[in-house]
Coordinates of C-alpha atoms in Angstrom, one line a residue:
M291 CA 36.1 44.7 -34.2
G292 CA 33.1 44.0 -36.4
L293 CA 33.7 47.2 -38.3
I294 CA 37.2 46.2 -39.2
G295 CA 36.0 42.8 -40.4
R296 CA 33.3 44.5 -42.4
F297 CA 35.8 46.8 -44.0
F298 CA 37.7 43.8 -45.4
V299 CA 34.5 42.2 -46.6
I300 CA 33.7 45.4 -48.5
L301 CA 37.2 45.5 -50.0
I302 CA 37.0 41.9 -51.1
G303 CA 33.5 42.5 -52.6
F304 CA 34.7 45.6 -54.4
F305 CA 37.7 43.9 -55.9
A306 CA 35.6 40.8 -57.0
S307 CA 33.0 43.0 -58.6
C308 CA 35.7 45.0 -60.4
L309 CA 37.2 41.8 -61.7
V310 CA 33.9 40.6 -63.0
G311 CA 33.1 44.1 -64.5
G312 CA 36.4 44.2 -66.2
M313 CA 35.9 40.7 -67.6
I314 CA 32.6 41.8 -69.0
V315 CA 33.9 45.0 -70.5
V316 CA 36.9 43.3 -72.1
G317 CA 34.8 40.4 -73.4
A318 CA 32.1 42.6 -74.8
L319 CA 34.5 45.0 -76.5
L320 CA 36.5 42.0 -78.0
F321 CA 33.4 40.1 -79.0
P322 CA 33.4 41.3 -82.7
E323 CA 37.0 40.0 -82.9
F324 CA 36.0 36.6 -81.4
S325 CA 33.1 36.1 -83.7
D326 CA 35.3 36.2 -86.8
L327 CA 36.0 32.6 -87.7
G328 CA 39.0 33.5 -89.7
A329 CA 40.8 35.2 -86.9
G330 CA 42.5 32.0 -85.6
P331 CA 43.2 31.1 -82.0
V332 CA 43.6 33.8 -79.5
D333 CA 46.8 34.0 -77.4
E334 CA 46.0 33.3 -73.8
S335 CA 48.6 35.6 -72.4
T336 CA 47.1 38.5 -74.4
I337 CA 43.7 37.8 -72.8
D338 CA 45.3 37.7 -69.4
I339 CA 46.9 41.1 -69.9
L340 CA 43.6 42.5 -71.3
L341 CA 41.7 41.2 -68.2
G342 CA 44.3 42.8 -65.9
F343 CA 44.0 46.1 -67.6
G344 CA 40.2 45.8 -67.6
F345 CA 40.3 45.2 -63.8
I346 CA 42.6 48.2 -63.3
F347 CA 40.4 50.4 -65.5
V348 CA 37.2 49.4 -63.9
S349 CA 38.5 49.6 -60.3
G350 CA 40.2 52.9 -60.9
F351 CA 37.2 54.7 -62.4
A352 CA 34.6 53.0 -60.2
L353 CA 36.3 53.6 -56.8
L354 CA 34.7 56.8 -55.8
P355 CA 31.2 56.2 -57.2
A356 CA 31.1 52.7 -55.8
M357 CA 32.3 53.8 -52.4
L358 CA 29.5 56.4 -52.4
I359 CA 26.9 53.6 -53.1
V360 CA 28.5 51.4 -50.4
A361 CA 28.4 54.2 -47.8
I362 CA 24.8 54.9 -48.5
T363 CA 23.8 51.2 -48.4
E364 CA 25.8 50.6 -45.2
A365 CA 24.4 53.7 -43.5
F366 CA 20.7 52.9 -44.3
Y367 CA 20.9 49.1 -44.0
I368 CA 19.9 48.6 -47.6
R369 CA 20.3 44.9 -48.4
S370 CA 18.1 44.6 -51.6
V371 CA 19.7 43.0 -54.6
L372 CA 17.8 45.4 -56.8
A373 CA 19.4 48.4 -55.0
Y374 CA 22.9 47.0 -55.7
A375 CA 22.0 46.3 -59.3
I376 CA 20.7 49.8 -59.8
G377 CA 23.7 51.3 -57.9
G378 CA 26.1 49.2 -60.1
G379 CA 24.3 50.4 -63.2
L380 CA 24.7 54.0 -62.1
V381 CA 28.4 53.5 -61.3
G382 CA 28.9 52.0 -64.8
L383 CA 27.0 54.9 -66.3
A384 CA 29.1 57.3 -64.3
C385 CA 32.4 55.6 -65.3
Y386 CA 31.4 55.8 -69.0
L387 CA 30.2 59.4 -68.9
G388 CA 33.4 60.3 -67.1
L389 CA 35.3 59.4 -70.2
V390 CA 33.0 61.1 -72.8
P391 CA 33.7 64.8 -73.6
F392 CA 31.2 67.2 -72.1
D393 CA 30.3 70.5 -73.8
P394 CA 29.5 73.1 -71.1
D395 CA 28.0 75.5 -73.6
T396 CA 25.2 73.2 -74.7
L397 CA 25.2 71.1 -71.5
Q398 CA 25.4 67.8 -73.5
F399 CA 27.8 64.9 -73.8
S400 CA 29.3 64.7 -77.3
G401 CA 30.4 61.4 -78.8
I402 CA 28.4 58.9 -76.8
V403 CA 28.5 55.5 -78.4
R404 CA 25.4 53.6 -77.4
R405 CA 27.0 50.2 -77.5
H406 CA 29.7 51.2 -75.1
L407 CA 27.2 52.9 -72.8
E408 CA 25.2 49.7 -72.7
I409 CA 28.3 47.6 -72.1
M410 CA 29.5 49.8 -69.2
T411 CA 26.0 49.9 -67.6
G412 CA 25.5 46.2 -68.0
A413 CA 28.9 45.5 -66.5
G414 CA 28.0 47.8 -63.6
I415 CA 24.7 45.9 -63.0
V416 CA 26.5 42.5 -62.9
A417 CA 29.3 44.0 -60.7
G418 CA 26.6 45.3 -58.3
F419 CA 25.1 41.8 -58.2
V420 CA 28.5 40.3 -57.4
Y421 CA 29.1 42.8 -54.7
W422 CA 25.7 42.0 -53.2
I423 CA 26.5 38.3 -53.1
I424 CA 29.8 38.9 -51.2
A425 CA 29.1 41.9 -49.0
G426 CA 25.7 43.6 -49.7
R427 CA 23.5 40.9 -48.1
N428 CA 24.8 41.9 -44.7
A429 CA 25.0 45.7 -45.1
G430 CA 25.0 47.5 -41.8
A431 CA 25.2 44.3 -39.8
W432 CA 28.3 45.5 -38.0
R433 CA 26.2 48.0 -36.0
H434 CA 24.2 45.3 -34.2
P435 CA 25.9 43.5 -31.3
P436 CA 25.7 39.7 -31.5
P437 CA 22.6 38.4 -29.8
P438 CA 23.2 37.2 -26.3
L439 CA 23.4 33.4 -25.8
R440 CA 20.4 31.8 -24.4
P441 CA 20.9 29.8 -21.2
P442 CA 21.0 26.1 -21.6
P443 CA 17.8 24.2 -21.0
P444 CA 17.3 22.8 -17.5
L445 CA 18.5 19.3 -16.8
P446 CA 16.0 16.5 -16.6
S447 CA 14.8 15.7 -13.1
A448 CA 16.3 12.2 -13.1
S449 CA 19.8 13.4 -13.9
R450 CA 20.3 15.6 -10.9
P451 CA 22.7 14.4 -8.2
E452 CA 21.3 14.1 -4.7

């Protein structure tokens, strides 16, 4: 039963981290537009749609690499916040490099934009931290049975019926 509950905690942690990662990606990519004072007010429904697409984008591309990191941390009881931040950064890096064309002749990625690489890696680090807050602190805890209850302390000698 603990494994089923842990699965739902992992899903909630994954979706929350994807939401935060999507918010960071959308906010960072739109920041040059927000910093222009002459742009006027931003329509809130547009921001909602962009955040939704950011969530879908991040969760779709990050699913397999993130589940690999989750499987490793669950299997080896890794509960360090640094491990989840590094894993999130690697997932963000993998998501970005999955979108960049790769030249197999030279074995190099062509067209890497450094700012976008930094945004995706940073969003992955923050998403890894959010996942750690929700699910990573108890990684592998489903394997241990709950500790047995200790017997109650003995009654005082004056309270025993005779």
